XYZ file of C-alpha atoms in Angstrom:
495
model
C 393.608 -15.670 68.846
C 389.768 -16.568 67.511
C 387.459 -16.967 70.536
C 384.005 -18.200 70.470
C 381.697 -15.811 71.690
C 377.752 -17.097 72.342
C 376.783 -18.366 69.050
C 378.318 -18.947 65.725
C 375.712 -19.088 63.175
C 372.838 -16.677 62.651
C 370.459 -16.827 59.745
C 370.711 -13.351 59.280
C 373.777 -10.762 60.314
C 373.105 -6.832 59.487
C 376.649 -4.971 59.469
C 376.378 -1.389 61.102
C 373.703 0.228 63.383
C 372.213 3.002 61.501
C 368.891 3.453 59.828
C 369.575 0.447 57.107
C 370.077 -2.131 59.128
C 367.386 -1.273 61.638
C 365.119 -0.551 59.002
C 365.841 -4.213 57.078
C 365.532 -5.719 60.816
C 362.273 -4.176 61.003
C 361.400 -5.851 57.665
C 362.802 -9.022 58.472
C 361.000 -9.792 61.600
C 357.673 -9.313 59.468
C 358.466 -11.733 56.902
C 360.528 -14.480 58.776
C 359.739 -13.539 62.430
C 361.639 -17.367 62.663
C 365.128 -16.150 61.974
C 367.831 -15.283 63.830
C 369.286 -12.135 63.605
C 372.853 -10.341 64.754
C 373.565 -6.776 64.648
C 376.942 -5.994 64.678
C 378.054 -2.389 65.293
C 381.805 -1.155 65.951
C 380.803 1.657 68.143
C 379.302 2.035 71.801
C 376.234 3.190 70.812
C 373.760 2.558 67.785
C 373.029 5.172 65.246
C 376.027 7.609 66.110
C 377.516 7.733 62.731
C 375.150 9.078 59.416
C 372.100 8.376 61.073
C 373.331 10.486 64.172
C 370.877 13.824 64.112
C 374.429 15.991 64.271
C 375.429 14.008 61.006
C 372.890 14.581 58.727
C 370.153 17.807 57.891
C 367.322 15.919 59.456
C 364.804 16.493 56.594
C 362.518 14.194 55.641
C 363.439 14.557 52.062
C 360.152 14.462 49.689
C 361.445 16.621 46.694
C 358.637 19.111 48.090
C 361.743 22.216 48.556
C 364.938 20.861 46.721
C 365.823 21.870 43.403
C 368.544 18.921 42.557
C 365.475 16.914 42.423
C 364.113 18.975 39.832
C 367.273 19.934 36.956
C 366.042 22.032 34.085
C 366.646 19.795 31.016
C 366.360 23.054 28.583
C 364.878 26.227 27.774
C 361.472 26.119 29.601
C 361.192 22.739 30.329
C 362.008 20.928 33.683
C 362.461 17.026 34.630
C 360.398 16.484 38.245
C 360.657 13.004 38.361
C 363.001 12.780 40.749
C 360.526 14.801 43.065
C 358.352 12.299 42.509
C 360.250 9.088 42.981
C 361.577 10.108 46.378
C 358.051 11.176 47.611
C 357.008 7.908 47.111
C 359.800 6.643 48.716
C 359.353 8.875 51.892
C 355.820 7.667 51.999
C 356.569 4.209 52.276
C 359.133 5.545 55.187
C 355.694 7.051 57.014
C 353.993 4.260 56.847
C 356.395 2.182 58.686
C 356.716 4.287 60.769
C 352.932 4.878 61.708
C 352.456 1.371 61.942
C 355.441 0.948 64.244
C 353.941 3.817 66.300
C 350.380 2.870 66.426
C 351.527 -0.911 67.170
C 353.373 0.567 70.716
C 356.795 -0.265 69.584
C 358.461 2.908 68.597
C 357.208 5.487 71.944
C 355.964 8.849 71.340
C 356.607 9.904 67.771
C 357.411 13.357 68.749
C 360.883 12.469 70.091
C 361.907 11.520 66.195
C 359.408 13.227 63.767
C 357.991 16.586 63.764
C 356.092 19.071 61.253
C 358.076 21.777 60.275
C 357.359 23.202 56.884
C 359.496 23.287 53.730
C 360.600 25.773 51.461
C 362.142 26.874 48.449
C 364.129 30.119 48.016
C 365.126 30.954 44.747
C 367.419 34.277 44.148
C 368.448 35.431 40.505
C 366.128 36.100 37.725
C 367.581 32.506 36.387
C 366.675 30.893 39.679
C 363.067 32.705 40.223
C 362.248 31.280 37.123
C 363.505 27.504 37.701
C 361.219 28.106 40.685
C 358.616 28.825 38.697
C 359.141 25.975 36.563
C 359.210 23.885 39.709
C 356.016 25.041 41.069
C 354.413 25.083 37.771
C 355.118 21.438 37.109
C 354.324 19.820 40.699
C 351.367 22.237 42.022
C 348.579 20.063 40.318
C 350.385 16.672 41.227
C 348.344 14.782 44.030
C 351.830 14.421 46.746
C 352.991 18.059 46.417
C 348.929 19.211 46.914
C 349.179 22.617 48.746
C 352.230 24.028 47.543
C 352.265 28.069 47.690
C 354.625 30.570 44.999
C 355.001 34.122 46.477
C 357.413 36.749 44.730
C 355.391 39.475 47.059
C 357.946 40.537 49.414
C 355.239 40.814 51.820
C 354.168 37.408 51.989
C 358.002 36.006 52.635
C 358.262 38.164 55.429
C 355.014 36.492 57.003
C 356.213 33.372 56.601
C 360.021 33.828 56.879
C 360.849 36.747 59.029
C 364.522 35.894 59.741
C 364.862 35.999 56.458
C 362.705 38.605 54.928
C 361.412 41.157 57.611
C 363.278 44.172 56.423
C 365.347 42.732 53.851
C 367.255 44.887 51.129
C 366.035 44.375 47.941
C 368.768 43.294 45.994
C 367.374 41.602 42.527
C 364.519 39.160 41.996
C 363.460 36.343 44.670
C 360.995 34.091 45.062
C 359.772 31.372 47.731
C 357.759 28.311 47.387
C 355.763 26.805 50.737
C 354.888 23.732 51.619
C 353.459 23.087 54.675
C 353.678 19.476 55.032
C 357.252 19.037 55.605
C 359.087 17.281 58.322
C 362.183 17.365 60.147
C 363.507 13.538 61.627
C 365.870 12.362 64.228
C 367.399 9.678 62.741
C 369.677 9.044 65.744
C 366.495 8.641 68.360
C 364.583 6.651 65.328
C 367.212 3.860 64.858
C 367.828 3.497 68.506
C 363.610 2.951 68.940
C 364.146 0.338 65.554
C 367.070 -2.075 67.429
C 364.982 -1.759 70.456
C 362.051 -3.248 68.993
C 364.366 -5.527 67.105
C 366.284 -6.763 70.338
C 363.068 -6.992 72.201
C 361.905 -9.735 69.419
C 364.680 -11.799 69.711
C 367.536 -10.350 67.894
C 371.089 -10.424 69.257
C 372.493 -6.602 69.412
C 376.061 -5.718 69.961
C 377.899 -2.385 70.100
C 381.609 -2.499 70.550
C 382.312 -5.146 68.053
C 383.673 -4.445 64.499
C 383.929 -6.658 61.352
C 387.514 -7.094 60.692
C 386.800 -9.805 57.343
C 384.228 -11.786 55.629
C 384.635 -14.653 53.375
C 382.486 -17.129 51.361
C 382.200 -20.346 53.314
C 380.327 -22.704 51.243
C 377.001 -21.831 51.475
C 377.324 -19.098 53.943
C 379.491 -16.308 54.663
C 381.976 -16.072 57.529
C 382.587 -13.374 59.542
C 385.601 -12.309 61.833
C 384.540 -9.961 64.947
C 387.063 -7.932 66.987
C 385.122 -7.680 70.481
C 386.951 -4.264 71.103
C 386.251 -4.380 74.642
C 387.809 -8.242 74.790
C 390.238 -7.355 72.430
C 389.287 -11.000 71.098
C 388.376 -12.401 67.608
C 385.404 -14.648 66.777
C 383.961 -15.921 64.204
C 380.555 -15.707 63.035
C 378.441 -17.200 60.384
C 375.288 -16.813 58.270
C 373.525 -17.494 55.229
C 372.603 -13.792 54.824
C 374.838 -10.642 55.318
C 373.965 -7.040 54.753
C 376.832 -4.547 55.229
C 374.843 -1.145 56.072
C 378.379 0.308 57.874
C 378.372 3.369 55.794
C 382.134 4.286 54.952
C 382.659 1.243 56.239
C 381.100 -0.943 53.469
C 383.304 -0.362 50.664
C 386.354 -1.847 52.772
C 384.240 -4.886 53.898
C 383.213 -5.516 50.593
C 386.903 -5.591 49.239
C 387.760 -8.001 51.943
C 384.816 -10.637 50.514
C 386.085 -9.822 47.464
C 383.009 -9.361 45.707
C 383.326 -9.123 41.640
C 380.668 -6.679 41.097
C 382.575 -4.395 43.350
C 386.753 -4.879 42.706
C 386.373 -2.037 40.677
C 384.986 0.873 43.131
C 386.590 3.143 45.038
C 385.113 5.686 47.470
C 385.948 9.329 47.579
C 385.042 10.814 51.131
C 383.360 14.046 51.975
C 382.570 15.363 55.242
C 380.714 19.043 55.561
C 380.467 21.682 58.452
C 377.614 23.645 59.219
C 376.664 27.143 61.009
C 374.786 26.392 64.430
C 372.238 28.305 66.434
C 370.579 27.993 69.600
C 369.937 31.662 69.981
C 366.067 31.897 71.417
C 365.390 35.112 69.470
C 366.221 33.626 66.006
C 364.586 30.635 66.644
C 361.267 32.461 67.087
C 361.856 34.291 63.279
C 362.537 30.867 61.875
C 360.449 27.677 61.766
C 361.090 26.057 58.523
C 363.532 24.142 56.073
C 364.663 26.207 53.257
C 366.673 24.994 50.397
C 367.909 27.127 47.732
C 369.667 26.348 44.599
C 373.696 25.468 44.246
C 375.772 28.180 42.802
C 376.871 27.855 39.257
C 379.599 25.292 38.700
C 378.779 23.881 42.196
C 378.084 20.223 42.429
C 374.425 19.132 44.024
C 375.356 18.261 47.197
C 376.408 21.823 48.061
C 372.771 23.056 47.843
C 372.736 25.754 50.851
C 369.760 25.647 53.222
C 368.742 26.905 56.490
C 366.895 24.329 58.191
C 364.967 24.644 62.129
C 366.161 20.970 63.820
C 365.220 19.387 66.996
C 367.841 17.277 68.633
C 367.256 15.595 72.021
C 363.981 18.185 72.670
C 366.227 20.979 71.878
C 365.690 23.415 69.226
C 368.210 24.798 66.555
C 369.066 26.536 63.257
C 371.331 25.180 61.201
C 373.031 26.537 57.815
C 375.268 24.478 55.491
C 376.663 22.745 54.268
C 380.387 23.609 54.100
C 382.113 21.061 52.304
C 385.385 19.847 54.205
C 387.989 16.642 53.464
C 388.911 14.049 55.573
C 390.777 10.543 54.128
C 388.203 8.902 57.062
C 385.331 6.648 55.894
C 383.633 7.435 58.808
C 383.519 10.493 60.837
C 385.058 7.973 63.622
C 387.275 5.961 61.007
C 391.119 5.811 60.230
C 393.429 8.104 58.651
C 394.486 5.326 56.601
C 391.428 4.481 55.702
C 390.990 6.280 51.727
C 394.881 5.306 51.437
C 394.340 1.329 52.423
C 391.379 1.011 50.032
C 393.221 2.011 46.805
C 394.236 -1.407 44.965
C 395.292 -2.097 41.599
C 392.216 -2.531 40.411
C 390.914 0.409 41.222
C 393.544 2.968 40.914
C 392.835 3.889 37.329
C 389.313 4.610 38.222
C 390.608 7.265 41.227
C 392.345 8.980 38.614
C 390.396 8.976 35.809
C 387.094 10.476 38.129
C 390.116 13.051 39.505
C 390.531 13.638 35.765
C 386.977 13.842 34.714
C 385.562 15.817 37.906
C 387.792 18.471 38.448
C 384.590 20.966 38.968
C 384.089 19.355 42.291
C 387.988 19.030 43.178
C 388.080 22.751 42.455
C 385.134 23.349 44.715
C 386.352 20.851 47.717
C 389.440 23.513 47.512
C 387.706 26.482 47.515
C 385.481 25.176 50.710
C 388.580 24.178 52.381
C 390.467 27.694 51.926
C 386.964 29.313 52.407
C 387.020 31.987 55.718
C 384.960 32.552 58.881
C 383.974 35.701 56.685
C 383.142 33.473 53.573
C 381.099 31.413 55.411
C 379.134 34.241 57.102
C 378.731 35.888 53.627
C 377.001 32.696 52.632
C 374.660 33.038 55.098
C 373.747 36.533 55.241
C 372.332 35.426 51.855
C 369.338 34.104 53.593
C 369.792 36.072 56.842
C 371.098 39.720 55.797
C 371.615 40.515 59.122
C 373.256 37.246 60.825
C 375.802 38.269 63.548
C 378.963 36.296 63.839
C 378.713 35.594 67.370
C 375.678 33.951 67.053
C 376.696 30.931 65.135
C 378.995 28.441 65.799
C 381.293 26.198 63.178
C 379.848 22.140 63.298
C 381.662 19.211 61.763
C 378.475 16.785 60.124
C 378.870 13.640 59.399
C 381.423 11.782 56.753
C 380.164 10.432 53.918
C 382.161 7.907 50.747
C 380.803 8.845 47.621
C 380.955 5.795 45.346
C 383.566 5.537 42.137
C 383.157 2.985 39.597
C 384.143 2.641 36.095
C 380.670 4.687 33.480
C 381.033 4.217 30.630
C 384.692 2.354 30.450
C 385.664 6.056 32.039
C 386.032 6.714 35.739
C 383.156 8.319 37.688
C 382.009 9.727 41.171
C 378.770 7.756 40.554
C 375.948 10.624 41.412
C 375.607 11.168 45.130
C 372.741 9.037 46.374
C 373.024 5.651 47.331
C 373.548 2.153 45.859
C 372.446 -1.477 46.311
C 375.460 -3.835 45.400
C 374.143 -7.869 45.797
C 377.000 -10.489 45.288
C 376.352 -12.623 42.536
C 377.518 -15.844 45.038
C 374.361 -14.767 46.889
C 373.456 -14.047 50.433
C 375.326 -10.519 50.389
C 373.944 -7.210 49.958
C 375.426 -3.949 50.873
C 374.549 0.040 50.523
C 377.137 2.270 49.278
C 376.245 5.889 48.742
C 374.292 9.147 50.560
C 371.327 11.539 50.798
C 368.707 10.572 50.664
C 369.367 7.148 52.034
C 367.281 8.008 55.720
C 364.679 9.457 54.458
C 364.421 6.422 51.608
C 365.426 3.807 53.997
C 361.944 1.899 54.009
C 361.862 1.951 50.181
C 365.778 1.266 49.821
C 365.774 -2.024 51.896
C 362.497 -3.244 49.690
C 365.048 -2.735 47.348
C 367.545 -4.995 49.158
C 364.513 -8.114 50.037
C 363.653 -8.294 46.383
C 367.202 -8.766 45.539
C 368.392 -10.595 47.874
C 365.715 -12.763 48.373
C 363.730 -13.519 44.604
C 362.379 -16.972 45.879
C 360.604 -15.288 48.638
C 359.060 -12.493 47.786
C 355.972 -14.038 46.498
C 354.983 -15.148 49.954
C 356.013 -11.989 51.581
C 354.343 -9.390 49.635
C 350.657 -10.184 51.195
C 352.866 -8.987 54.220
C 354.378 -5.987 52.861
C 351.620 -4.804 51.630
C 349.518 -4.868 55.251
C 352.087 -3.680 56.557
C 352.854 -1.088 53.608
C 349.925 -0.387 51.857
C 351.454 1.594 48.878
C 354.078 -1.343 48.154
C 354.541 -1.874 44.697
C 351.546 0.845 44.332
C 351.855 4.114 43.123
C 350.813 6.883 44.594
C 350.798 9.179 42.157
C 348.403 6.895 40.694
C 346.021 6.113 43.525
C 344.634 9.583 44.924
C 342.368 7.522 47.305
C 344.818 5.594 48.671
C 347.336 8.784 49.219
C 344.492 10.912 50.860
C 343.795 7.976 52.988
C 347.067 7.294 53.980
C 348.072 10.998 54.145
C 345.647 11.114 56.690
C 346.346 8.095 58.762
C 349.906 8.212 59.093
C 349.669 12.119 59.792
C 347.916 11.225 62.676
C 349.655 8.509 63.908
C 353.071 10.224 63.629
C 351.713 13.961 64.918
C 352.070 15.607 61.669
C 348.750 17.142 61.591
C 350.007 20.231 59.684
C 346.210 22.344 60.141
């Protein structure tokens, strides 16, 4: 039975309550502070999926420690634009953020940002020197200003002792600092977002869950399972944005989008080590990413990361890849089996066919030990006890697979904008670093979505993001300036 519940048409309805949606809310309310906006979230609560602080590594990812961001491209040469583009994007993310703050609408910024340096560990003669490469290529670049390459054994064990006070030595190693770094609670940020969002006008619910969506003329149409009612309703709007992680790719097969009958989505979850042991917190404040294994894809880069969750301090040390046929870490069992169609079958099996590096290495994580897993991380603490650590499920995440090339692909593991070319729907498919990119990512979304507007919203944008369209890399001013003023307003003031 379809039930009407409050309203039926919205100008605006965001799809999911994580970061994305509360950070294109945010947005929205700038630009057209007139329109009506629902969120519509199928849990209880609002960021508990990827944007949950258990469900992600909490870094504010600025290419300032991670090698994927930086792939050698040949003998002595390295590409760092990567490192680049997505410290620009986390800049932009800042910003917003600082404004938010100093505007009294997002509380104390300590509760979801805090300074906790970053690092780079490199082991191997091959990896020192990729590390060197690394360092070599970004020291003299205006947004990685400060960065510090040790080798001396000496140093590392100042600045890491968990990991270095004492330690063996067993071949080459090398560490870069950086002591601007951050760790984020994406969880406590998007719940601060929606509040601000709801307390402008916006219409917030938890508990009810897209079942379909459908072109209706000029709008879309939307029907809502109230899981508490265990009623339908329907919904309309001119704009939809489906930001429901796993949950996307299924929504956009039900609106039958053309861009997308095509994709799949090939789901990942991972498992970390975790710590809340006081004495090897006090050895260990920092993030510190290393470099993936030979034949290992990207996202298994190991790290060892100090997070804060709910006020509460721990290590964590990951990931461990694991397999689940859930979109979401709360989805359905049937959930990868229901979104295979005939039209995307072929390109299942011909990215099974094509990537069977990373289906060997999803095997060799799932068959991996207690023991294996503790041999990992004795690589960056030689003498981590077993009892110490405990086994964590993270969060799920659907890597996209599309047709490259007339071949199918796992499509890279970032994330993806998809608009429908019947207009008024956008949706984000895809991973890291989505949170720490969200700002920059949903820019992404307005200016395709929303062509006609944009002229008279960027004179907004740009108060209210001052390195819009800008780049930073080419403005040292401007990145000093607002280096300083969102450090302040966020209480990243590094000394």
């Amino acid at each position: 039975m379809i039930a009407q519940a409050g309203r039926a048409d919205y100008d605006v309805v965001l799809v999911g309550g994580g970061i994305m949606s509360a950070t294109l809310g945010a947005l929205l309310r700038r630009v057209r502070p007139d329109w009506s906006v629902l969120v519509l979230e199928r849990l209880d609560g609002l960021g508990l999926e990827s944007s949950s602080a258990w469900n992600n590594a909490g870094t504010g990812h600025a290419g300032l420690c991670e090698f994927n961001y930086t792939p050698l491209t040949g003998a002595g040469s390295i590409d760092v634009s990567g490192a680049i583009a997505v410290n620009e994007q986390f800049q932009l993310s800042r910003q917003l953020w600082a404004r938010l703050v100093e505007e009294g609408t997002l509380g104390d910024p300590a509760g979801f940002i805090r300074p906790v340096p970053h690092y780079a560990f490199a082991h191997g003669a091959a990896g020192v020197e990729h590390l060197r490469l690394r360092h070599a290529a970004l020291r003299a670049h205006p947004l990685f200003e400060g960065m510090e390459l040790t080798t001396d054994q000496d140093v590392m064990a100042r600045w890491l002792p968990l990991m270095f006070a004492g330690r063996p030595g067993r071949g080459p190693v090398a560490v870069c600092r950086t002591r601007g770094g951050t760790d984020v609670d994406y969880g406590v940020l998007t719940r601060r977002l929606f509040a601000a969002l709801a307390g402008d006008g916006a219409d917030v619910r938890t508990g009810h869950e897209v079942r379909s969506l459908r072109r209706d003329g000029r709008s879309w149409r939307l029907r809502v399972r109230d899981l508490h009612g265990a009623r339908d309703y329907l919904v309309r709007a001119p704009f939809v944005f489906l930001g429901a992680g796993g949950g996307t790719l299924p929504l956009l097969q039900s609106a039958g989008v053309p861009e997308t009958r095509g994709y799949g989505g090939f789901p990942i979850s991972g498992r970390f080590l975790r710590s809340a042991d006081p004495g090897l917190l006090a050895r260990h404040h920092a993030k510190v990413y290393s470099h993936a294994e030979p034949g290992a894809p990207s996202l298994s880069v190991p790290h060892l990361d100090t997070r804060v969750v709910d006020g509460r301090a721990y290590l964590m040390f990951g990931p461990f890849a694991a397999f689940s046929p859930r979109f979401l870490r709360r989805g359905r069992l049937s959930d990868l089996p229901r979104s295979v169609t005939p039209r995307n079958a072929g390109t299942l099996l011909g990215a099974a066919r094509d990537n069977r590096d990373l289906l060997r290495y999803l095997v060799g994580q799932l068959a991996q030990t207690r023991g294996g897993r503790l041999r990992a991380l004795r690589r960056f603490v030689p003498d981590a006890r077993p009892q110490d650590w405990e086994l964590v499920t993270a969060g799920q995440r659907v890597q996209v697979v599309k047709r490259v090339n007339g071949r199918g692909s796992i499509a890279g593991f970032g994330t993806e904008v998809v608009t429908s070319s019947h207009g008024g729907l956008a949706a984000l498919l895809g991973a890291s670093p989505g949170a720490s990119a969200s700002v920059a990512i949903m820019l992404d979304v307005l200016e395709r979505a929303f062509p006609g507007h944009l002229r008279d919203w960027r004179p907004v944008l740009r108060d209210l993001l001052p390195s819009y369209s800008v780049s930073l890399s080419e403005e040292p001013d401007l990145l000093r300036e607002l280096t300083v003023r969102t450090a302040g307003a966020l209480g990243l003031d590094h000394g």
